[in-house]
Every structure is written in structure tokens, then in C-alpha cells.
Amino acid sequence: MNELIKEGEGRRTHIKSLLMRESLMDRKVLAASDAQEVLPILPDVHVVHIGGASILDRGKAALVPLLDEVVRCRQTYKILLGVGGGARMRHTYHIALDLGIPTGGLAMVAGAVNEQNRFMVQALLAKHGGVVLHKDHYVVLPLWMAAGMIPILSGMPPYHYWEPPTGDRRVPHYREDFGLFMVSEVLGAASMIYVKDEDGLYTADPKTNPDATFIPHITAQELLARNPPELIIDRSVIESMVFARNTRRIQIINGLKPELLGRALAGEPVGTVVTAPRDTTKEAADGC
């Protein structure tokens, strides 16, 4: 039973806890909340995000072989599949921007495009146990995984009208790549794999710059310091990795080479691996 503490006659009663009598506006109080270990909810699940523009928009030739590999790998690994929006999302953004729709409104309509792609992928995987995962159904995820199903979800995070504004753009900052990263972070997933149409990260866009050099491994801190003008995944993913408690390693692979997925699920570096090493010096100082 929780212990009750009374502050003198006629004063407030508190439940004894770490945050008792404290304000959640206090930075020291908030920092103290970071001391506890975080529970990995489903640590044996692998989150795989299929890019919208890079894979889905290419149609059958790119998507079906990749899904065949997902089905094959499902025999060994528990896979949670996410999908992006692609060209139709960009077109939706274009119309909404022209109409003057604010950032929160753009985030609201963008989610609907992701849901269309989610239903198409589910139709292709239905006979193999593909099932649509709504954001309100995460409590049944362990049952679906135990039954050998392949849950498929929209990558767009459900900020909707509550999408935070940013100073230099109206397009939502938190998009599909970030949404799947947060799913991986909350679940404490075994791996977070982004499936794109390039081998990974390059020093420049390899589609337009023949001198672009492949980057097999880089830390999130190094990537942010480089501040490249364009990234193959949302910058918000890299920013969040620095503060993550569970997902501090992601891999970007080429979905046009579907055989790479199984190797990536096994932990093999077959694309670009981005890691976020912990600042052990700071952690040691905090523990003093």
C-alpha cells in the first residue's frame, strides 16, 4: 500500500514517491527521473520500415520481392512492419500548403496517406498472416507476435493537430521514419531497420553526384555535426537517437536487394549502421 504523508494540520496530503512535493517544471526534478532503468517491452521484435517513395512507389517489381523476403524471415524473426507515404503524401503536402493549412493540419491529412499504403501491404501479406495494426491496438501486439502474424502499421506518428511547429518549415518535422523509430524505442526492439532504395548513407546524393562516397558506419553525433543538406532518413531520427534509452543503433539497407533483409535481421552490417554511443563521462559525473 502507498504511504500517505501529511504536512501539518490543515495542509496537503502526499503519496510518498520520488516526485512528492516537487514541481514537474523543475529541471533538477526532471533530471532525477532519468535515473531509473527503462523496461524493454518486446525486446525480441524487429521493426522494419519500408520507404514510401523509395520502395512502395516503385510498385510490384520492388515491393513483392521484398515482402517475399519478409515472409521468409518471419519464420525466424518477429517482424513489425511499417510503411511510408511516398509521392501521394508529397502531393497532399503540396495541396495543403497551397491552401494555407497549418502544420498540425498537414500532419493530420498525411497520416491518411500512410494508412492507404498500410492496407495495400496488408492485402499482399494477408495469406501469410499480415494484419493491420492501429495505434490503439498495441496491447494485443504480443498475442499477434506469438501467433506468427506480421503486424503492419502507418509510420506517421499520431501528433495530428498537436504536431509541434518549427521555425523554418511548415511540413511536419516528425514524419514516418521518426514514428517507426519511436515504436522501436518504446518496445525496446531488437533492431530498427530502414529499407530504402540506396545502400545507405552517402556523403552526397548518389543519384545526382557520381562522386558521392558510401558511409558504412557513423555515429549520430558525427552525422549531426556534419549537418548534411539532405538525408535519406528524417533528421528527427538522428536527433532522437542521442537521447534514446533503447534504440541507439539503426541500419539503413537497400530494399532493391531484398536478400539483405535477412542478414540485417541477423545483426550483420549490410548497409549504413548509425549508432549513438552513450556519453559515459557525463554518466559517471552524474553518478558522483
PDB file of C-alpha atoms in Angstrom:
ATOM      1  CA  MET A   1       0.000   0.000   0.000  1.00  0.00           C
ATOM      2  CA  ASN A   2       1.248   3.523  -0.769  1.00  0.00           C
ATOM      3  CA  GLU A   3       2.377   5.511   2.268  1.00  0.00           C
ATOM      4  CA  LEU A   4       0.491   8.756   2.916  1.00  0.00           C
ATOM      5  CA  ILE A   5       2.323  11.745   4.371  1.00  0.00           C
ATOM      6  CA  LYS A   6       0.502  14.738   5.869  1.00  0.00           C
ATOM      7  CA  GLU A   7       2.096  18.180   6.112  1.00  0.00           C
ATOM      8  CA  GLY A   8       0.775  19.544   9.386  1.00  0.00           C
ATOM      9  CA  GLU A   9      -2.775  20.405  10.367  1.00  0.00           C
ATOM     10  CA  GLY A  10      -4.976  21.514   7.511  1.00  0.00           C
ATOM     11  CA  ARG A  11      -2.244  21.104   4.914  1.00  0.00           C
ATOM     12  CA  ARG A  12      -1.931  18.837   1.908  1.00  0.00           C
ATOM     13  CA  THR A  13      -1.628  15.064   1.968  1.00  0.00           C
ATOM     14  CA  HIS A  14       1.009  13.447  -0.263  1.00  0.00           C
ATOM     15  CA  ILE A  15       1.608   9.938  -1.524  1.00  0.00           C
ATOM     16  CA  LYS A  16       5.240   9.123  -0.772  1.00  0.00           C
ATOM     17  CA  SER A  17       7.100   8.973  -4.086  1.00  0.00           C
ATOM     18  CA  LEU A  18      10.154  10.201  -5.935  1.00  0.00           C
ATOM     19  CA  LEU A  19       8.284  13.288  -7.143  1.00  0.00           C
ATOM     20  CA  MET A  20       6.492  14.095  -3.883  1.00  0.00           C
ATOM     21  CA  ARG A  21       6.155  17.853  -3.217  1.00  0.00           C
ATOM     22  CA  GLU A  22       8.047  18.522  -6.421  1.00  0.00           C
ATOM     23  CA  SER A  23       7.106  20.542  -9.490  1.00  0.00           C
ATOM     24  CA  LEU A  24       7.382  18.883 -12.884  1.00  0.00           C
ATOM     25  CA  MET A  25       8.597  22.248 -14.167  1.00  0.00           C
ATOM     26  CA  ASP A  26      11.797  21.883 -12.123  1.00  0.00           C
ATOM     27  CA  ARG A  27      14.782  20.829 -14.262  1.00  0.00           C
ATOM     28  CA  LYS A  28      16.511  19.023 -11.386  1.00  0.00           C
ATOM     29  CA  VAL A  29      13.378  17.011 -10.680  1.00  0.00           C
ATOM     30  CA  LEU A  30      13.045  16.073 -14.341  1.00  0.00           C
ATOM     31  CA  ALA A  31      16.716  15.072 -14.490  1.00  0.00           C
ATOM     32  CA  ALA A  32      16.240  12.802 -11.471  1.00  0.00           C
ATOM     33  CA  SER A  33      13.554  10.889 -13.358  1.00  0.00           C
ATOM     34  CA  ASP A  34      16.219   9.662 -15.792  1.00  0.00           C
ATOM     35  CA  ALA A  35      17.948   7.529 -13.163  1.00  0.00           C
ATOM     36  CA  GLN A  36      15.651   4.519 -13.387  1.00  0.00           C
ATOM     37  CA  GLU A  37      16.127   1.686 -15.870  1.00  0.00           C
ATOM     38  CA  VAL A  38      13.689   1.509 -18.783  1.00  0.00           C
ATOM     39  CA  LEU A  39      11.803  -1.748 -19.328  1.00  0.00           C
ATOM     40  CA  PRO A  40      12.148  -3.292 -22.826  1.00  0.00           C
ATOM     41  CA  ILE A  41       8.529  -4.248 -23.533  1.00  0.00           C
ATOM     42  CA  LEU A  42       9.090  -6.534 -26.548  1.00  0.00           C
ATOM     43  CA  PRO A  43      12.868  -6.956 -26.871  1.00  0.00           C
ATOM     44  CA  ASP A  44      12.660  -9.801 -29.393  1.00  0.00           C
ATOM     45  CA  VAL A  45      10.711  -7.822 -32.011  1.00  0.00           C
ATOM     46  CA  HIS A  46      12.425  -6.325 -35.069  1.00  0.00           C
ATOM     47  CA  VAL A  47      10.972  -3.110 -36.513  1.00  0.00           C
ATOM     48  CA  VAL A  48      11.317  -2.839 -40.309  1.00  0.00           C
ATOM     49  CA  HIS A  49      10.275   0.346 -42.097  1.00  0.00           C
ATOM     50  CA  ILE A  50       9.549   0.156 -45.840  1.00  0.00           C
ATOM     51  CA  GLY A  51      10.109   3.508 -47.506  1.00  0.00           C
ATOM     52  CA  GLY A  52       7.202   5.025 -49.405  1.00  0.00           C
ATOM     53  CA  ALA A  53       8.947   6.908 -52.218  1.00  0.00           C
ATOM     54  CA  SER A  54      11.913   4.535 -52.295  1.00  0.00           C
ATOM     55  CA  ILE A  55      10.084   1.171 -52.371  1.00  0.00           C
ATOM     56  CA  LEU A  56       6.274   1.374 -52.388  1.00  0.00           C
ATOM     57  CA  ASP A  57       6.065   3.902 -55.222  1.00  0.00           C
ATOM     58  CA  ARG A  58       8.146   1.582 -57.408  1.00  0.00           C
ATOM     59  CA  GLY A  59       5.278  -0.887 -57.398  1.00  0.00           C
ATOM     60  CA  LYS A  60       5.305  -4.635 -57.843  1.00  0.00           C
ATOM     61  CA  ALA A  61       8.872  -5.005 -59.114  1.00  0.00           C
ATOM     62  CA  ALA A  62      10.365  -3.607 -55.900  1.00  0.00           C
ATOM     63  CA  LEU A  63       7.715  -4.368 -53.291  1.00  0.00           C
ATOM     64  CA  VAL A  64       6.785  -8.013 -53.934  1.00  0.00           C
ATOM     65  CA  PRO A  65      10.336  -9.482 -53.736  1.00  0.00           C
ATOM     66  CA  LEU A  66      10.901  -7.550 -50.513  1.00  0.00           C
ATOM     67  CA  LEU A  67       7.662  -8.832 -48.980  1.00  0.00           C
ATOM     68  CA  ASP A  68       8.598 -12.368 -50.049  1.00  0.00           C
ATOM     69  CA  GLU A  69      11.782 -11.932 -48.019  1.00  0.00           C
ATOM     70  CA  VAL A  70       9.750 -10.621 -45.068  1.00  0.00           C
ATOM     71  CA  VAL A  71       7.608 -13.775 -45.199  1.00  0.00           C
ATOM     72  CA  ARG A  72      10.711 -15.983 -45.330  1.00  0.00           C
ATOM     73  CA  CYS A  73      12.364 -14.169 -42.423  1.00  0.00           C
ATOM     74  CA  ARG A  74       9.171 -14.287 -40.373  1.00  0.00           C
ATOM     75  CA  GLN A  75       9.875 -17.990 -39.776  1.00  0.00           C
ATOM     76  CA  THR A  76      12.903 -16.977 -37.692  1.00  0.00           C
ATOM     77  CA  TYR A  77      12.227 -13.424 -36.521  1.00  0.00           C
ATOM     78  CA  LYS A  78       9.296 -11.499 -35.093  1.00  0.00           C
ATOM     79  CA  ILE A  79       8.806  -8.615 -37.515  1.00  0.00           C
ATOM     80  CA  LEU A  80       6.777  -5.446 -37.067  1.00  0.00           C
ATOM     81  CA  LEU A  81       6.371  -3.768 -40.448  1.00  0.00           C
ATOM     82  CA  GLY A  82       5.943  -0.042 -41.025  1.00  0.00           C
ATOM     83  CA  VAL A  83       5.142   1.782 -44.272  1.00  0.00           C
ATOM     84  CA  GLY A  84       5.784   5.281 -45.584  1.00  0.00           C
ATOM     85  CA  GLY A  85       3.599   7.601 -47.625  1.00  0.00           C
ATOM     86  CA  GLY A  86       5.615   8.281 -50.768  1.00  0.00           C
ATOM     87  CA  ALA A  87       4.666  10.527 -53.682  1.00  0.00           C
ATOM     88  CA  ARG A  88       0.995  10.794 -52.736  1.00  0.00           C
ATOM     89  CA  MET A  89       1.973  12.254 -49.379  1.00  0.00           C
ATOM     90  CA  ARG A  90       4.148  14.857 -51.078  1.00  0.00           C
ATOM     91  CA  HIS A  91       1.262  15.740 -53.375  1.00  0.00           C
ATOM     92  CA  THR A  92      -1.022  16.064 -50.344  1.00  0.00           C
ATOM     93  CA  TYR A  93       1.501  18.372 -48.678  1.00  0.00           C
ATOM     94  CA  HIS A  94       1.664  20.468 -51.849  1.00  0.00           C
ATOM     95  CA  ILE A  95      -2.100  21.000 -51.966  1.00  0.00           C
ATOM     96  CA  ALA A  96      -2.384  21.659 -48.218  1.00  0.00           C
ATOM     97  CA  LEU A  97       0.462  24.179 -48.290  1.00  0.00           C
ATOM     98  CA  ASP A  98      -1.151  25.989 -51.208  1.00  0.00           C
ATOM     99  CA  LEU A  99      -4.407  26.178 -49.247  1.00  0.00           C
ATOM    100  CA  GLY A 100      -2.642  27.616 -46.212  1.00  0.00           C
ATOM    101  CA  ILE A 101      -3.275  24.626 -43.949  1.00  0.00           C
ATOM    102  CA  PRO A 102      -1.135  24.899 -40.767  1.00  0.00           C
ATOM    103  CA  THR A 103       1.451  22.317 -39.745  1.00  0.00           C
ATOM    104  CA  GLY A 104      -0.928  20.378 -37.497  1.00  0.00           C
ATOM    105  CA  GLY A 105      -3.417  20.082 -40.333  1.00  0.00           C
ATOM    106  CA  LEU A 106      -0.701  18.772 -42.653  1.00  0.00           C
ATOM    107  CA  ALA A 107       0.202  16.107 -40.096  1.00  0.00           C
ATOM    108  CA  MET A 108      -3.457  15.120 -39.828  1.00  0.00           C
ATOM    109  CA  VAL A 109      -4.005  14.558 -43.559  1.00  0.00           C
ATOM    110  CA  ALA A 110      -0.582  12.940 -44.067  1.00  0.00           C
ATOM    111  CA  GLY A 111      -1.491  10.081 -41.763  1.00  0.00           C
ATOM    112  CA  ALA A 112      -4.373   9.106 -44.035  1.00  0.00           C
ATOM    113  CA  VAL A 113      -1.986   8.565 -46.969  1.00  0.00           C
ATOM    114  CA  ASN A 114       0.145   6.209 -44.878  1.00  0.00           C
ATOM    115  CA  GLU A 115      -2.952   4.261 -43.952  1.00  0.00           C
ATOM    116  CA  GLN A 116      -3.717   3.635 -47.640  1.00  0.00           C
ATOM    117  CA  ASN A 117      -0.272   2.119 -48.163  1.00  0.00           C
ATOM    118  CA  ARG A 118      -0.679   0.093 -44.988  1.00  0.00           C
ATOM    119  CA  PHE A 119      -3.871  -1.504 -46.308  1.00  0.00           C
ATOM    120  CA  MET A 120      -2.235  -2.332 -49.656  1.00  0.00           C
ATOM    121  CA  VAL A 121       0.708  -4.052 -47.970  1.00  0.00           C
ATOM    122  CA  GLN A 122      -1.687  -5.907 -45.675  1.00  0.00           C
ATOM    123  CA  ALA A 123      -3.596  -7.205 -48.701  1.00  0.00           C
ATOM    124  CA  LEU A 124      -0.370  -8.606 -50.151  1.00  0.00           C
ATOM    125  CA  LEU A 125       0.561 -10.266 -46.851  1.00  0.00           C
ATOM    126  CA  ALA A 126      -2.921 -11.363 -45.759  1.00  0.00           C
ATOM    127  CA  LYS A 127      -2.422 -15.031 -46.655  1.00  0.00           C
ATOM    128  CA  HIS A 128       0.819 -15.003 -44.649  1.00  0.00           C
ATOM    129  CA  GLY A 129      -0.687 -13.503 -41.500  1.00  0.00           C
ATOM    130  CA  GLY A 130      -0.387  -9.824 -42.364  1.00  0.00           C
ATOM    131  CA  VAL A 131      -2.669  -7.771 -40.121  1.00  0.00           C
ATOM    132  CA  VAL A 132      -3.299  -4.029 -39.811  1.00  0.00           C
ATOM    133  CA  LEU A 133      -2.085  -2.597 -36.506  1.00  0.00           C
ATOM    134  CA  HIS A 134      -3.938   0.509 -35.335  1.00  0.00           C
ATOM    135  CA  LYS A 135      -2.295   2.761 -32.783  1.00  0.00           C
ATOM    136  CA  ASP A 136      -4.947   1.815 -30.203  1.00  0.00           C
ATOM    137  CA  HIS A 137      -4.226  -1.914 -30.559  1.00  0.00           C
ATOM    138  CA  TYR A 138      -0.665  -2.138 -29.231  1.00  0.00           C
ATOM    139  CA  VAL A 139      -1.881  -4.103 -26.211  1.00  0.00           C
ATOM    140  CA  VAL A 140      -2.623  -7.083 -28.487  1.00  0.00           C
ATOM    141  CA  LEU A 141       0.776  -6.951 -30.191  1.00  0.00           C
ATOM    142  CA  PRO A 142       2.287  -9.737 -28.013  1.00  0.00           C
ATOM    143  CA  LEU A 143      -0.606 -12.047 -28.942  1.00  0.00           C
ATOM    144  CA  TRP A 144      -0.236 -11.328 -32.644  1.00  0.00           C
ATOM    145  CA  MET A 145       3.507 -11.921 -32.489  1.00  0.00           C
ATOM    146  CA  ALA A 146       3.059 -15.195 -30.605  1.00  0.00           C
ATOM    147  CA  ALA A 147       0.576 -16.289 -33.280  1.00  0.00           C
ATOM    148  CA  GLY A 148       3.148 -15.693 -36.030  1.00  0.00           C
ATOM    149  CA  MET A 149       1.353 -12.714 -37.574  1.00  0.00           C
ATOM    150  CA  ILE A 150       3.009  -9.788 -39.356  1.00  0.00           C
ATOM    151  CA  PRO A 151       1.577  -6.542 -37.920  1.00  0.00           C
ATOM    152  CA  ILE A 152       1.667  -3.597 -40.333  1.00  0.00           C
ATOM    153  CA  LEU A 153       1.365  -0.012 -39.162  1.00  0.00           C
ATOM    154  CA  SER A 154       1.468   3.503 -40.510  1.00  0.00           C
ATOM    155  CA  GLY A 155       4.766   5.194 -39.865  1.00  0.00           C
ATOM    156  CA  MET A 156       3.284   8.665 -39.361  1.00  0.00           C
ATOM    157  CA  PRO A 157       3.278   9.498 -35.633  1.00  0.00           C
ATOM    158  CA  PRO A 158      -0.212  10.439 -34.410  1.00  0.00           C
ATOM    159  CA  TYR A 159       0.566  14.011 -33.391  1.00  0.00           C
ATOM    160  CA  HIS A 160      -2.124  15.195 -35.821  1.00  0.00           C
ATOM    161  CA  TYR A 161      -3.263  18.683 -34.789  1.00  0.00           C
ATOM    162  CA  TRP A 162      -0.696  18.640 -31.967  1.00  0.00           C
ATOM    163  CA  GLU A 163       2.288  18.475 -34.338  1.00  0.00           C
ATOM    164  CA  PRO A 164       4.863  20.937 -32.883  1.00  0.00           C
ATOM    165  CA  PRO A 165       5.585  23.910 -35.167  1.00  0.00           C
ATOM    166  CA  THR A 166       9.127  24.505 -36.399  1.00  0.00           C
ATOM    167  CA  GLY A 167      10.688  27.812 -37.293  1.00  0.00           C
ATOM    168  CA  ASP A 168      11.901  27.154 -40.820  1.00  0.00           C
ATOM    169  CA  ARG A 169       9.213  24.963 -42.403  1.00  0.00           C
ATOM    170  CA  ARG A 170       5.509  24.144 -42.414  1.00  0.00           C
ATOM    171  CA  VAL A 171       5.953  20.497 -43.398  1.00  0.00           C
ATOM    172  CA  PRO A 172       5.768  18.316 -40.236  1.00  0.00           C
ATOM    173  CA  HIS A 173       9.186  17.691 -38.692  1.00  0.00           C
ATOM    174  CA  TYR A 174       8.132  14.343 -37.201  1.00  0.00           C
ATOM    175  CA  ARG A 175       7.277  12.008 -40.054  1.00  0.00           C
ATOM    176  CA  GLU A 176       7.245   8.289 -40.872  1.00  0.00           C
ATOM    177  CA  ASP A 177      10.893   7.468 -40.140  1.00  0.00           C
ATOM    178  CA  PHE A 178      10.600   9.110 -36.732  1.00  0.00           C
ATOM    179  CA  GLY A 179       7.304   7.373 -35.988  1.00  0.00           C
ATOM    180  CA  LEU A 180       8.808   3.919 -36.519  1.00  0.00           C
ATOM    181  CA  PHE A 181      11.901   4.877 -34.541  1.00  0.00           C
ATOM    182  CA  MET A 182       9.692   5.763 -31.581  1.00  0.00           C
ATOM    183  CA  VAL A 183       7.877   2.431 -31.870  1.00  0.00           C
ATOM    184  CA  SER A 184      11.265   0.697 -31.691  1.00  0.00           C
ATOM    185  CA  GLU A 185      12.349   2.854 -28.757  1.00  0.00           C
ATOM    186  CA  VAL A 186       9.189   2.246 -26.724  1.00  0.00           C
ATOM    187  CA  LEU A 187       9.166  -1.506 -27.394  1.00  0.00           C
ATOM    188  CA  GLY A 188      12.896  -1.871 -26.740  1.00  0.00           C
ATOM    189  CA  ALA A 189      13.062  -3.674 -30.083  1.00  0.00           C
ATOM    190  CA  ALA A 190      15.902  -5.972 -31.095  1.00  0.00           C
ATOM    191  CA  SER A 191      16.650  -3.864 -34.172  1.00  0.00           C
ATOM    192  CA  MET A 192      15.428  -0.896 -36.205  1.00  0.00           C
ATOM    193  CA  ILE A 193      15.921  -1.321 -39.959  1.00  0.00           C
ATOM    194  CA  TYR A 194      15.085   1.286 -42.607  1.00  0.00           C
ATOM    195  CA  VAL A 195      14.539  -0.136 -46.085  1.00  0.00           C
ATOM    196  CA  LYS A 196      15.311   2.432 -48.788  1.00  0.00           C
ATOM    197  CA  ASP A 197      16.454   2.400 -52.424  1.00  0.00           C
ATOM    198  CA  GLU A 198      20.131   3.116 -51.729  1.00  0.00           C
ATOM    199  CA  ASP A 199      22.825   1.084 -49.984  1.00  0.00           C
ATOM    200  CA  GLY A 200      22.705   3.535 -47.078  1.00  0.00           C
ATOM    201  CA  LEU A 201      24.126   6.971 -46.344  1.00  0.00           C
ATOM    202  CA  TYR A 202      26.500   8.781 -48.683  1.00  0.00           C
ATOM    203  CA  THR A 203      28.496  11.982 -48.444  1.00  0.00           C
ATOM    204  CA  ALA A 204      26.145  13.379 -51.109  1.00  0.00           C
ATOM    205  CA  ASP A 205      23.110  12.208 -53.061  1.00  0.00           C
ATOM    206  CA  PRO A 206      24.418   9.309 -55.217  1.00  0.00           C
ATOM    207  CA  LYS A 207      21.532   9.797 -57.654  1.00  0.00           C
ATOM    208  CA  THR A 208      22.851  13.213 -58.665  1.00  0.00           C
ATOM    209  CA  ASN A 209      26.503  13.182 -57.595  1.00  0.00           C
ATOM    210  CA  PRO A 210      28.754  10.424 -59.020  1.00  0.00           C
ATOM    211  CA  ASP A 211      31.495  11.400 -56.549  1.00  0.00           C
ATOM    212  CA  ALA A 212      29.342  10.553 -53.527  1.00  0.00           C
ATOM    213  CA  THR A 213      31.123   8.212 -51.106  1.00  0.00           C
ATOM    214  CA  PHE A 214      29.360   5.449 -49.193  1.00  0.00           C
ATOM    215  CA  ILE A 215      29.361   5.705 -45.383  1.00  0.00           C
ATOM    216  CA  PRO A 216      29.306   2.205 -43.808  1.00  0.00           C
ATOM    217  CA  HIS A 217      29.208   3.441 -40.205  1.00  0.00           C
ATOM    218  CA  ILE A 218      28.760   6.776 -38.480  1.00  0.00           C
ATOM    219  CA  THR A 219      27.623   7.958 -35.081  1.00  0.00           C
ATOM    220  CA  ALA A 220      24.534  10.101 -34.680  1.00  0.00           C
ATOM    221  CA  GLN A 221      26.674  12.784 -33.083  1.00  0.00           C
ATOM    222  CA  GLU A 222      29.053  12.851 -36.063  1.00  0.00           C
ATOM    223  CA  LEU A 223      26.175  12.952 -38.533  1.00  0.00           C
ATOM    224  CA  LEU A 224      24.528  15.880 -36.763  1.00  0.00           C
ATOM    225  CA  ALA A 225      27.857  17.715 -36.644  1.00  0.00           C
ATOM    226  CA  ARG A 226      28.255  17.296 -40.403  1.00  0.00           C
ATOM    227  CA  ASN A 227      24.779  18.779 -40.864  1.00  0.00           C
ATOM    228  CA  PRO A 228      24.289  17.439 -44.419  1.00  0.00           C
ATOM    229  CA  PRO A 229      21.773  19.374 -46.544  1.00  0.00           C
ATOM    230  CA  GLU A 230      19.882  16.166 -47.307  1.00  0.00           C
ATOM    231  CA  LEU A 231      19.445  12.812 -45.566  1.00  0.00           C
ATOM    232  CA  ILE A 232      17.884   9.543 -46.716  1.00  0.00           C
ATOM    233  CA  ILE A 233      16.009   9.330 -43.388  1.00  0.00           C
ATOM    234  CA  ASP A 234      14.324  12.005 -41.295  1.00  0.00           C
ATOM    235  CA  ARG A 235      16.772  14.144 -39.349  1.00  0.00           C
ATOM    236  CA  SER A 236      14.475  13.863 -36.325  1.00  0.00           C
ATOM    237  CA  VAL A 237      15.501  10.187 -36.046  1.00  0.00           C
ATOM    238  CA  ILE A 238      19.173  11.085 -35.700  1.00  0.00           C
ATOM    239  CA  GLU A 239      18.385  13.860 -33.223  1.00  0.00           C
ATOM    240  CA  SER A 240      16.330  11.489 -31.064  1.00  0.00           C
ATOM    241  CA  MET A 241      18.924   8.689 -31.095  1.00  0.00           C
ATOM    242  CA  VAL A 242      21.227  10.827 -28.962  1.00  0.00           C
ATOM    243  CA  PHE A 243      18.669  10.779 -26.131  1.00  0.00           C
ATOM    244  CA  ALA A 244      17.258   7.273 -26.666  1.00  0.00           C
ATOM    245  CA  ARG A 245      17.311   4.704 -23.880  1.00  0.00           C
ATOM    246  CA  ASN A 246      16.753   1.583 -26.008  1.00  0.00           C
ATOM    247  CA  THR A 247      17.247   2.189 -29.740  1.00  0.00           C
ATOM    248  CA  ARG A 248      20.761   3.534 -30.102  1.00  0.00           C
ATOM    249  CA  ARG A 249      21.554   1.610 -33.277  1.00  0.00           C
ATOM    250  CA  ILE A 250      19.738   1.712 -36.610  1.00  0.00           C
ATOM    251  CA  GLN A 251      20.608   0.297 -40.006  1.00  0.00           C
ATOM    252  CA  ILE A 252      19.695   1.610 -43.456  1.00  0.00           C
ATOM    253  CA  ILE A 253      19.668  -1.036 -46.196  1.00  0.00           C
ATOM    254  CA  ASN A 254      18.838  -1.281 -49.887  1.00  0.00           C
ATOM    255  CA  GLY A 255      15.387  -2.814 -50.389  1.00  0.00           C
ATOM    256  CA  LEU A 256      16.111  -3.303 -54.088  1.00  0.00           C
ATOM    257  CA  LYS A 257      18.423  -6.062 -52.829  1.00  0.00           C
ATOM    258  CA  PRO A 258      15.815  -7.920 -50.742  1.00  0.00           C
ATOM    259  CA  GLU A 259      18.222 -10.682 -49.717  1.00  0.00           C
ATOM    260  CA  LEU A 260      19.935  -8.139 -47.459  1.00  0.00           C
ATOM    261  CA  LEU A 261      16.972  -8.005 -45.089  1.00  0.00           C
ATOM    262  CA  GLY A 262      17.611 -11.420 -43.556  1.00  0.00           C
ATOM    263  CA  ARG A 263      21.262 -10.588 -42.983  1.00  0.00           C
ATOM    264  CA  ALA A 264      20.334  -7.263 -41.391  1.00  0.00           C
ATOM    265  CA  LEU A 265      17.854  -9.008 -39.083  1.00  0.00           C
ATOM    266  CA  ALA A 266      20.692 -11.304 -38.015  1.00  0.00           C
ATOM    267  CA  GLY A 267      22.674  -8.220 -36.990  1.00  0.00           C
ATOM    268  CA  GLU A 268      25.061  -8.194 -39.934  1.00  0.00           C
ATOM    269  CA  PRO A 269      26.077  -4.715 -41.187  1.00  0.00           C
ATOM    270  CA  VAL A 270      24.912  -4.775 -44.806  1.00  0.00           C
ATOM    271  CA  GLY A 271      24.124  -1.077 -45.237  1.00  0.00           C
ATOM    272  CA  THR A 272      24.871   2.000 -43.182  1.00  0.00           C
ATOM    273  CA  VAL A 273      24.883   1.487 -39.418  1.00  0.00           C
ATOM    274  CA  VAL A 274      24.222   4.589 -37.319  1.00  0.00           C
ATOM    275  CA  THR A 275      24.957   4.343 -33.602  1.00  0.00           C
ATOM    276  CA  ALA A 276      24.611   6.741 -30.691  1.00  0.00           C
ATOM    277  CA  PRO A 277      27.297   5.928 -28.106  1.00  0.00           C
ATOM    278  CA  ARG A 278      26.406   6.977 -24.587  1.00  0.00           C
ATOM    279  CA  ASP A 279      28.375   9.809 -23.000  1.00  0.00           C
ATOM    280  CA  THR A 280      29.978   7.661 -20.287  1.00  0.00           C
ATOM    281  CA  THR A 281      31.951  10.626 -18.961  1.00  0.00           C
ATOM    282  CA  LYS A 282      28.758  12.562 -18.278  1.00  0.00           C
ATOM    283  CA  GLU A 283      27.046   9.499 -16.793  1.00  0.00           C
ATOM    284  CA  ALA A 284      29.976   8.951 -14.426  1.00  0.00           C
ATOM    285  CA  ALA A 285      29.847  12.596 -13.352  1.00  0.00           C
ATOM    286  CA  ASP A 286      26.103  12.369 -12.773  1.00  0.00           C
ATOM    287  CA  GLY A 287      26.632   9.335 -10.566  1.00  0.00           C
ATOM    288  CA  CYS A 288      29.114  11.111  -8.279  1.00  0.00           C
TER     289      CYS A 288
END
